[in-house]
Coordinates of C-alpha atoms and ligand atoms in Angstrom, one line a residue:
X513 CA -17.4 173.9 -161.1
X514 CA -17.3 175.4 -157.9
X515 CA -20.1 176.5 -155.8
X516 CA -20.4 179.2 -153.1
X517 CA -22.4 178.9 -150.5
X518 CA -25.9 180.2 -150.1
X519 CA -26.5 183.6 -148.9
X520 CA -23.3 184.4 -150.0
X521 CA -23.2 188.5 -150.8
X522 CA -22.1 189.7 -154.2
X523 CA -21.9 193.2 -155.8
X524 CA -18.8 196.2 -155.7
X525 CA -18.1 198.8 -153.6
X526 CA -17.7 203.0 -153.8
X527 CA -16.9 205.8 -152.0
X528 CA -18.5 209.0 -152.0
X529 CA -15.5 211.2 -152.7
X530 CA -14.4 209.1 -155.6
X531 CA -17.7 209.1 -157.3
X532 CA -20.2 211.4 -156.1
X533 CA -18.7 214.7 -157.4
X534 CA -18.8 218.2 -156.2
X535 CA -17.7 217.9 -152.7
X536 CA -16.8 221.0 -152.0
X537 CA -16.3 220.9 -147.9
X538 CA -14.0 218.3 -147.9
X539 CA -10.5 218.5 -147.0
X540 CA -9.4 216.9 -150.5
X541 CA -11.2 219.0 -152.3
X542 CA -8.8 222.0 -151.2
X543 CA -5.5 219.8 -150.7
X544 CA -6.1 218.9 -154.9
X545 CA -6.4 223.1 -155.8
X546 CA -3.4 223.6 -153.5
X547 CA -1.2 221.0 -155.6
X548 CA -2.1 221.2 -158.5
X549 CA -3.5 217.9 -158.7
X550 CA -6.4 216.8 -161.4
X551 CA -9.5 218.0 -159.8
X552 CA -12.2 215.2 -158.9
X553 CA -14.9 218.3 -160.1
X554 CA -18.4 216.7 -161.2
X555 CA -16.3 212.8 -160.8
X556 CA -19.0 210.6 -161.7
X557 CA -21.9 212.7 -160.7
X558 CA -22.9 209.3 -158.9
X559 CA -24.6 212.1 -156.3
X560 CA -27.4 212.4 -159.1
X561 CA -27.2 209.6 -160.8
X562 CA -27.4 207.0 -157.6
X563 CA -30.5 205.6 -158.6
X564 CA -29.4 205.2 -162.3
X565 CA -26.0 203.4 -161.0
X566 CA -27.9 201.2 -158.3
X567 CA -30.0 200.1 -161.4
X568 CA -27.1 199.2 -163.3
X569 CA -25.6 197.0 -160.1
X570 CA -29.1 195.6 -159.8
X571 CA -29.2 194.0 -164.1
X572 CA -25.5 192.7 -163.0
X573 CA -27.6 190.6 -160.4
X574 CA -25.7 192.2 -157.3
X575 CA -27.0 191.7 -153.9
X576 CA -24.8 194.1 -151.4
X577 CA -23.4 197.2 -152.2
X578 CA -20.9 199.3 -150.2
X579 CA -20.8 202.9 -150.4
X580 CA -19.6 205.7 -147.9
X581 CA -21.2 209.0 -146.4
X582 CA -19.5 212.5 -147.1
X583 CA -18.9 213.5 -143.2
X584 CA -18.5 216.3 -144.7
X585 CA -21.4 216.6 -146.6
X586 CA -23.9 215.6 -143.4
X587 CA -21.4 218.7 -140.9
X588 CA -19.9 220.8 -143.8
X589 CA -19.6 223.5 -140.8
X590 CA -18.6 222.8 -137.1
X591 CA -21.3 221.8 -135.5
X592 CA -24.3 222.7 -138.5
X593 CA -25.7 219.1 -139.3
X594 CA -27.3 219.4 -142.9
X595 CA -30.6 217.6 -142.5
X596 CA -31.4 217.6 -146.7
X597 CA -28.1 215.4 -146.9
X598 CA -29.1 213.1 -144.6
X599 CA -32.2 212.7 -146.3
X600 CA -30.2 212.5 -149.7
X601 CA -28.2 209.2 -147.7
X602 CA -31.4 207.9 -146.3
X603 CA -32.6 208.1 -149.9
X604 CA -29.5 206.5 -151.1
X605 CA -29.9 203.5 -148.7
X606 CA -34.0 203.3 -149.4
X607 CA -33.0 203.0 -153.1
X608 CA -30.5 200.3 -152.3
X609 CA -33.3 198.4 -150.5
X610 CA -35.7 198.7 -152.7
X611 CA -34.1 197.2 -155.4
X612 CA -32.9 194.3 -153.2
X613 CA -29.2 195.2 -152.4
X614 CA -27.8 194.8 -149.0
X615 CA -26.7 198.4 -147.8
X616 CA -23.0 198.3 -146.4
X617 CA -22.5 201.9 -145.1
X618 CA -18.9 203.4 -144.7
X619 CA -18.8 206.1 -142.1
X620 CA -15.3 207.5 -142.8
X621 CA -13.1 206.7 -146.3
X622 CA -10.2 209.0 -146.3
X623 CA -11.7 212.5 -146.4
X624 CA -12.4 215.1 -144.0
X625 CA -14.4 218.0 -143.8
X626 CA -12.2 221.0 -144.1
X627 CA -13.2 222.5 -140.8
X628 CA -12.4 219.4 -138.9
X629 CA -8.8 218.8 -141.1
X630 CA -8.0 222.4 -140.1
X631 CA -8.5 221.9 -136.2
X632 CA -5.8 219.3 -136.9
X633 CA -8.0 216.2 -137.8
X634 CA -7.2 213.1 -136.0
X635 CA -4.7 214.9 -133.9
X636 CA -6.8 217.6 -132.4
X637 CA -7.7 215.9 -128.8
X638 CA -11.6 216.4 -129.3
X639 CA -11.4 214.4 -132.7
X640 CA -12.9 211.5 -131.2
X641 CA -16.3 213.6 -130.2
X642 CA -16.3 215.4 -133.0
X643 CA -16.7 212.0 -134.8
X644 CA -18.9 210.4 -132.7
X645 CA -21.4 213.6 -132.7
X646 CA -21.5 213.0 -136.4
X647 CA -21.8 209.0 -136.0
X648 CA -24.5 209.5 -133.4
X649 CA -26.2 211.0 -136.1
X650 CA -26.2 209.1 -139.0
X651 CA -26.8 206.0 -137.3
X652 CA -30.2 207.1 -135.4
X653 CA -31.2 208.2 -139.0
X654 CA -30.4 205.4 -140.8
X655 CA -30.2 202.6 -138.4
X656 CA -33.7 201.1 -138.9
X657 CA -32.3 200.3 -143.0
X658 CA -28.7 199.5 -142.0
X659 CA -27.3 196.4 -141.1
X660 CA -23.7 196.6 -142.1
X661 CA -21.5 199.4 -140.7
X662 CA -18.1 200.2 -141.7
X663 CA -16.7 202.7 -139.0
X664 CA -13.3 203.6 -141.2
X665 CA -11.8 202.5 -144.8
X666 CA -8.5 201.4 -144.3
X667 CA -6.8 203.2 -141.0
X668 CA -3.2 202.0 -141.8
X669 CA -3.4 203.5 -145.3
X670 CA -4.5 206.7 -144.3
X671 CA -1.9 207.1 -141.5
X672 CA 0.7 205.9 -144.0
X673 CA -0.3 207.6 -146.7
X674 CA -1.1 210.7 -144.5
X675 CA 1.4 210.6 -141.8
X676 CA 4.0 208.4 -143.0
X677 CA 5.3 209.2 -146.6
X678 CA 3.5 212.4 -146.6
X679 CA 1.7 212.4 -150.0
X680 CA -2.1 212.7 -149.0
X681 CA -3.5 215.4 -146.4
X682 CA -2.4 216.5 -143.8
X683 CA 0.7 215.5 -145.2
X684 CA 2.5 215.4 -142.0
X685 CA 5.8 213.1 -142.2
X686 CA 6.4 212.3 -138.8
X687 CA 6.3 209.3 -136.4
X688 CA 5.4 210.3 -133.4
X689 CA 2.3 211.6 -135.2
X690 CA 1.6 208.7 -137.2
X691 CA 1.4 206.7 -133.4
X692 CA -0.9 209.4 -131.9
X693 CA -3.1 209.2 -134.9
X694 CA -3.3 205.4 -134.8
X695 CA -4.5 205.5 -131.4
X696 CA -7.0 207.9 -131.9
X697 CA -8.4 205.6 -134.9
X698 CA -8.5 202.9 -132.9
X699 CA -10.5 204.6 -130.0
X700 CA -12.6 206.3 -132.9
X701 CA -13.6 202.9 -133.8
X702 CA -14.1 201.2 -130.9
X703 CA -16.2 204.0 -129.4
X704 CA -18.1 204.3 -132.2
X705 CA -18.6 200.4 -132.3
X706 CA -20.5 200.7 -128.5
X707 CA -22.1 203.6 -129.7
X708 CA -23.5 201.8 -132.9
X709 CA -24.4 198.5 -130.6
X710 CA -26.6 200.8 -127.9
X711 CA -28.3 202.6 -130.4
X712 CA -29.7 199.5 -131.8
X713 CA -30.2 198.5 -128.4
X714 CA -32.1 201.6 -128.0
X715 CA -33.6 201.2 -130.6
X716 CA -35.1 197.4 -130.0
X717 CA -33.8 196.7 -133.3
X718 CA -31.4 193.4 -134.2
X719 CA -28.0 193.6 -133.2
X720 CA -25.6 195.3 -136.2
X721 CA -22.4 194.3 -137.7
X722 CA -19.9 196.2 -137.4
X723 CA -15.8 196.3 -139.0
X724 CA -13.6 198.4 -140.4
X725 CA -12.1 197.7 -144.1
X726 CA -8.9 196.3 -143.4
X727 CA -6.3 196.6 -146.3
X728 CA -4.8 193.7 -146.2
X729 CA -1.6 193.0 -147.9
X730 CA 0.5 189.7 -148.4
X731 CA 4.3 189.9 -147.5
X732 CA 6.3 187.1 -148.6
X733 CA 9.5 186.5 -148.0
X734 CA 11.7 184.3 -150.8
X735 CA 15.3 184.9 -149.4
X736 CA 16.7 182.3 -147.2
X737 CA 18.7 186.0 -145.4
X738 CA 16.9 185.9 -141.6
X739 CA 17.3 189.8 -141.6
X740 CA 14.9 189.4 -144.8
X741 CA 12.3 187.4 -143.5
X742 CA 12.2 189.2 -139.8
X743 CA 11.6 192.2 -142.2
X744 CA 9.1 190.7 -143.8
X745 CA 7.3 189.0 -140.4
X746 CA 7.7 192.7 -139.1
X747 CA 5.8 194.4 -142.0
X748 CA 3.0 191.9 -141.8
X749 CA 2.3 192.2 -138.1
X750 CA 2.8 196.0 -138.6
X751 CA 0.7 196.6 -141.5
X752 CA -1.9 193.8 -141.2
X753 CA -2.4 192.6 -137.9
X754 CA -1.7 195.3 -135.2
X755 CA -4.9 196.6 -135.6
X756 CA -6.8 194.0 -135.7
X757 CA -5.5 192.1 -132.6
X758 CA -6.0 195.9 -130.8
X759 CA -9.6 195.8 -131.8
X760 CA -10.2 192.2 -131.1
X761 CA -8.6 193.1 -127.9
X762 CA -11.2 196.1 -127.3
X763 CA -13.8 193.6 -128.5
X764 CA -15.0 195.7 -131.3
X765 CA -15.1 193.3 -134.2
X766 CA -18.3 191.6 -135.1
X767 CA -17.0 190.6 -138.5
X768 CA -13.8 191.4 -140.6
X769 CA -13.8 193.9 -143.3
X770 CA -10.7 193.0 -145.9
X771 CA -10.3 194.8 -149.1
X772 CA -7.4 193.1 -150.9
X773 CA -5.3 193.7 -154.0
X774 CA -1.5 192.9 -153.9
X775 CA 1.2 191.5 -152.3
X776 CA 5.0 192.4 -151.5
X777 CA 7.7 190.5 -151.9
X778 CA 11.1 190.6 -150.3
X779 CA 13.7 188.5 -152.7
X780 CA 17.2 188.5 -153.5
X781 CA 16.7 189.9 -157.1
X782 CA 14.3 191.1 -159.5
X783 CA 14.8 187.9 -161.6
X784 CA 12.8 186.0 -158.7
X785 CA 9.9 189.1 -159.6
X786 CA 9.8 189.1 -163.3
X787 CA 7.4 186.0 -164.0
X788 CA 4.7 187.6 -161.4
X789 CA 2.1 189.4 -163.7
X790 CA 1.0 193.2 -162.8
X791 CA -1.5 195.8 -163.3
X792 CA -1.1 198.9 -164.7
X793 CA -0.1 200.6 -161.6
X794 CA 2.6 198.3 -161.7
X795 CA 0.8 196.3 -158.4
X796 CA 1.6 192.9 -158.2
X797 CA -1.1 190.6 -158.9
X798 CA -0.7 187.8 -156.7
X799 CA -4.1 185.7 -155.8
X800 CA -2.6 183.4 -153.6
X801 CA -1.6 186.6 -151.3
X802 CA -5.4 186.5 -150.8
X803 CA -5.6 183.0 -149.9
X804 CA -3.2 182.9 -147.2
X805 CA -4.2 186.1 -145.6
X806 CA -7.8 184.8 -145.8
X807 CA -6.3 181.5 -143.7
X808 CA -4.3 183.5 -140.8
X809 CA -7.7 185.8 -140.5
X810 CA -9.0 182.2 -139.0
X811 CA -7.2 182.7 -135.9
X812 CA -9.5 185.4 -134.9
X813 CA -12.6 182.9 -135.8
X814 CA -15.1 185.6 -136.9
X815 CA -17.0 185.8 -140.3
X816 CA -14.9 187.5 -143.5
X817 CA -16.5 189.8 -145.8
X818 CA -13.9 190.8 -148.9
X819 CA -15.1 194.7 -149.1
X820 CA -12.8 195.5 -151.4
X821 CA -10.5 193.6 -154.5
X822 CA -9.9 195.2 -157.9
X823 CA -7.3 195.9 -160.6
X824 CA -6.7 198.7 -162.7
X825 CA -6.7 198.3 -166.0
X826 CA -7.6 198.9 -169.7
X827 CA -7.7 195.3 -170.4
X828 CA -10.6 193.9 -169.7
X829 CA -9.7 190.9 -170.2
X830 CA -6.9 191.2 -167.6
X831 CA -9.8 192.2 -165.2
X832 CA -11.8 188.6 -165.4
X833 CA -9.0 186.8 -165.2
X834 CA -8.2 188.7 -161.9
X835 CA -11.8 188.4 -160.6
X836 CA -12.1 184.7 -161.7
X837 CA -8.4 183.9 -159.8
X838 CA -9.1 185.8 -156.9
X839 CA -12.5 183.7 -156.6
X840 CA -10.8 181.1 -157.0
X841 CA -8.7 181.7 -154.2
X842 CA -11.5 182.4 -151.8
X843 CA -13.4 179.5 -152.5
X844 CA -10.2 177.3 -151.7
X845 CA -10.1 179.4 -148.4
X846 CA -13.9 178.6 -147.0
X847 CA -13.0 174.8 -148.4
X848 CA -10.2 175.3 -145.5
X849 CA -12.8 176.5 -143.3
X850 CA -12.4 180.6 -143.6
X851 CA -15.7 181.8 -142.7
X852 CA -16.3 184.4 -145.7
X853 CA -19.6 185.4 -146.3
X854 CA -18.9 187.8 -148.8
X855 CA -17.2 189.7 -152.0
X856 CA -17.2 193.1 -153.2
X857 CA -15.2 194.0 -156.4
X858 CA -13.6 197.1 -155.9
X859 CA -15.1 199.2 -158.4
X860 CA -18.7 199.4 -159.7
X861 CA -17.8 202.4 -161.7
X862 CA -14.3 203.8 -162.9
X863 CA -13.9 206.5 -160.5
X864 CA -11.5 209.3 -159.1
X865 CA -8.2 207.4 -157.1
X866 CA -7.1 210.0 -154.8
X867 CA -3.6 211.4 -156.4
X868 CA -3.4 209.8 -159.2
X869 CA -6.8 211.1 -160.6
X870 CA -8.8 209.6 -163.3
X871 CA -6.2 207.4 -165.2
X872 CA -7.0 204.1 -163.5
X873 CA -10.2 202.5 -164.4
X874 CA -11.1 200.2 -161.8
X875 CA -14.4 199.8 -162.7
X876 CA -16.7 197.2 -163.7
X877 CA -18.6 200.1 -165.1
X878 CA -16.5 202.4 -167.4
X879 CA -17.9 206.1 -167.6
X880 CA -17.6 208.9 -169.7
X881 CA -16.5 212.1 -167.8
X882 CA -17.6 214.1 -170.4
X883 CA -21.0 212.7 -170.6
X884 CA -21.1 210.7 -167.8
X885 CA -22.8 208.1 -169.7
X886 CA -21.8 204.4 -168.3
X887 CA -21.0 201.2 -170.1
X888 CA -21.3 197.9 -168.3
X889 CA -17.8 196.1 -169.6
X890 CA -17.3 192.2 -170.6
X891 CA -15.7 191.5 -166.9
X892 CA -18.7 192.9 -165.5
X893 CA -20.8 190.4 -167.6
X894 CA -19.0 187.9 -166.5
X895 CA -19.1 188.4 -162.7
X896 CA -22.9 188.6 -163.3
X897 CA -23.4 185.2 -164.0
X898 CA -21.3 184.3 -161.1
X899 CA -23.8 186.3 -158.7
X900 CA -26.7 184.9 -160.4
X901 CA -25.4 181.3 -160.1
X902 CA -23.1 181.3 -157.1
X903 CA -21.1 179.3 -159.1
X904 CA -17.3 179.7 -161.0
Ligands
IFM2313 O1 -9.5 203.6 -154.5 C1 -9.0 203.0 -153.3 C2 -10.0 203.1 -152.2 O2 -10.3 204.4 -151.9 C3 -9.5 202.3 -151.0 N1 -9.0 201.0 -151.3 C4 -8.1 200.9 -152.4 C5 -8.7 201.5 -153.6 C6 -7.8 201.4 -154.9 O3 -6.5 202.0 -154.6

């Protein structure tokens, strides 16, 4: 039996473009009519049904939930703040509250609002203000419920999903770009990190934490070749560590925010590959990626929270089996002194994943898009008891 420790947090995280539905100033909403891709329409109409869904988390005896705020929902035109959405995310974080789940609120996952994408997003030099203006915001609204901030979901994803190979808005292949817009995130963040921190200050209210969700991925290396393992060394560092060593530079870290899910590996053939289990997005799944990530994040000595881990899949079986290894994994990483306080499975509900639409079903919730009805599934059941009992 394995215990976790007390006060641990347990529950699953969202986003508001994959689930809320309707989100008709964002800059996805346009780039999916332009090509052609399955429209995210009504998604899970999670924008209505909130209440209904925090229920649900709530019987599965969760006790933090992650979700994110629509910037542009709150600014859907430059400079127009929309005060009846802020009450809608005030409402949201109330309901989270009052049913006893820890509010962890993301500021930025991936989408724009249109108006801001077409002044060139990250790249226009006033980016930064713009965000903060909208940050500034949100956080004297909300600060008073709020005690964990998430600035922005995954910053290397977006830049190389964005900037890099070219597949998500602004779908923009170019280095030199892809650099600029890193260093904008990173002063995004960090501004909005002191920002955050004075207006609780301000405010006489207890200090907040703050992270981002770091996507972290494992890169292992099982060729002797040196050119293959500086390769691999290289990826890691680039992918998972740059950033973080920049914001721990800037001092902007209070804890850190990993979402997890696969790893990479660099061998001589796809023999070496063929015994290593996958979803059905044909990601690796690879527990012990976690676990060793989880120990080098000791370096930096500050608490872990897991924001994000999940598989798709239409086994449900598949899906305990990944939760229970991955816990596994975790617990053996705070028995080796990794500070993690936390785990979110990565999805309460299935929901909308970016370009590849509604075919995966992450969810510990699967829904009907027709009806929208939800069904709580077996792995879900399971996790439950593992939240009620803090035990595996
Ligand atoms: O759906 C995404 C989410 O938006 C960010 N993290 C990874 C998830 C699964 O791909």
């Amino acid at each position: 039996m394995l215990e976790f420790p007390k006060g641990f947090w347990w529950g699953s995280s969202t986003s508001s473009y994959q689930v809320e539905g309707d989100n008709f100033y964002s800059d996805w909403w346009h780039y999916e009519k332009k090509h052609g891709l399955e429209p995210s329409g009504k998604c899970c109409r999670h924008y209505d049904l909130y209440k209904e869904d925090f229920d649900l988390a709530k019987s599965l005896n969760h006790n933090a939930h992650r979700f994110s705020i629509e910037w542009a929902r709150v600014e859907p035109r430059e400079g127009f703040l929309d005060f009846n959405q802020i009450e809608h995310y005030r409402d949201v974080v109330i309901s989270l509250r009052e049913r006893n789940l820890e509010p962890l609120v993301t500021l930025n996952h991936f989408t724009l609002p249109l108006w801001f994408a077409q002044k060139g997003g990250w790249l226009n030099k006033e980016a930064i203000d713009y965000f903060l203006r909208y940050v500034e915001k949100i956080v004297q609204e909300l600060a008073s419920s709020v005690r964990f901030w998430i600035t922005i979901n995954e910053p290397m994803v977006y830049i190389y999903q964005g900037y890099f190979k070219g597949i998500w808005p602004p779908q923009k292949r170019s280095l030199f770009r892809a650099i600029q817009v890193y260093k904008r995130l990173v002063l995004a963040h960090t501004r909005a990190y002191r920002l955050i921190h004075r207006i609780y200050k301000e405010k006489n209210l207890n200090s907040p934490l703050i992270s981002i969700a770091k996507h972290l991925r494992g890169f292992f290396c099982w060729s002797k070749n040196p050119y293959h393992k500086f390769i691999s060394n290289f990826k890691d560092y680039l992918f998972n560590f740059m950033i973080l060593d920049d914001l721990i530079k800037n001092k902007s870290l209070d804890f850190i925010g990993v979402n997890y899910y696969t790893s990479e590996f660099i061998a001589l053939n796809s023999e070496q590959l063929k015994d290593i289990p996958k979803s059905n997005l044909g990601w690796f799944i690879y527990p012990e990626g976690l676990y060793s990530l989880l120990l080098k994040l000791k370096r930096y000595n500050l608490d872990i929270f897991i924001l994000e881990n999940g598989i798709s899949t239409d086994d449900d079986n598949q899906r305990w089996n990944f939760i229970e290894a991955h816990l596994k994994q975790i617990y053996k990483a705070i028995q080796n002194k990794a500070k993690i306080i936390g785990y979110l499975y990565w999805s309460l509900l299935d929901n909308f994943e970016w370009e590849k639409g509604f075919c995966p079903h992450f969810g510990l919730i699967d829904v009907d898009y027709r009806t929208f009805s939800r069904t709580i599934r077996r792995s879900a059941k399971n996790f439950s008891q593992v939240c009620k009992e803090y035990k595996l």
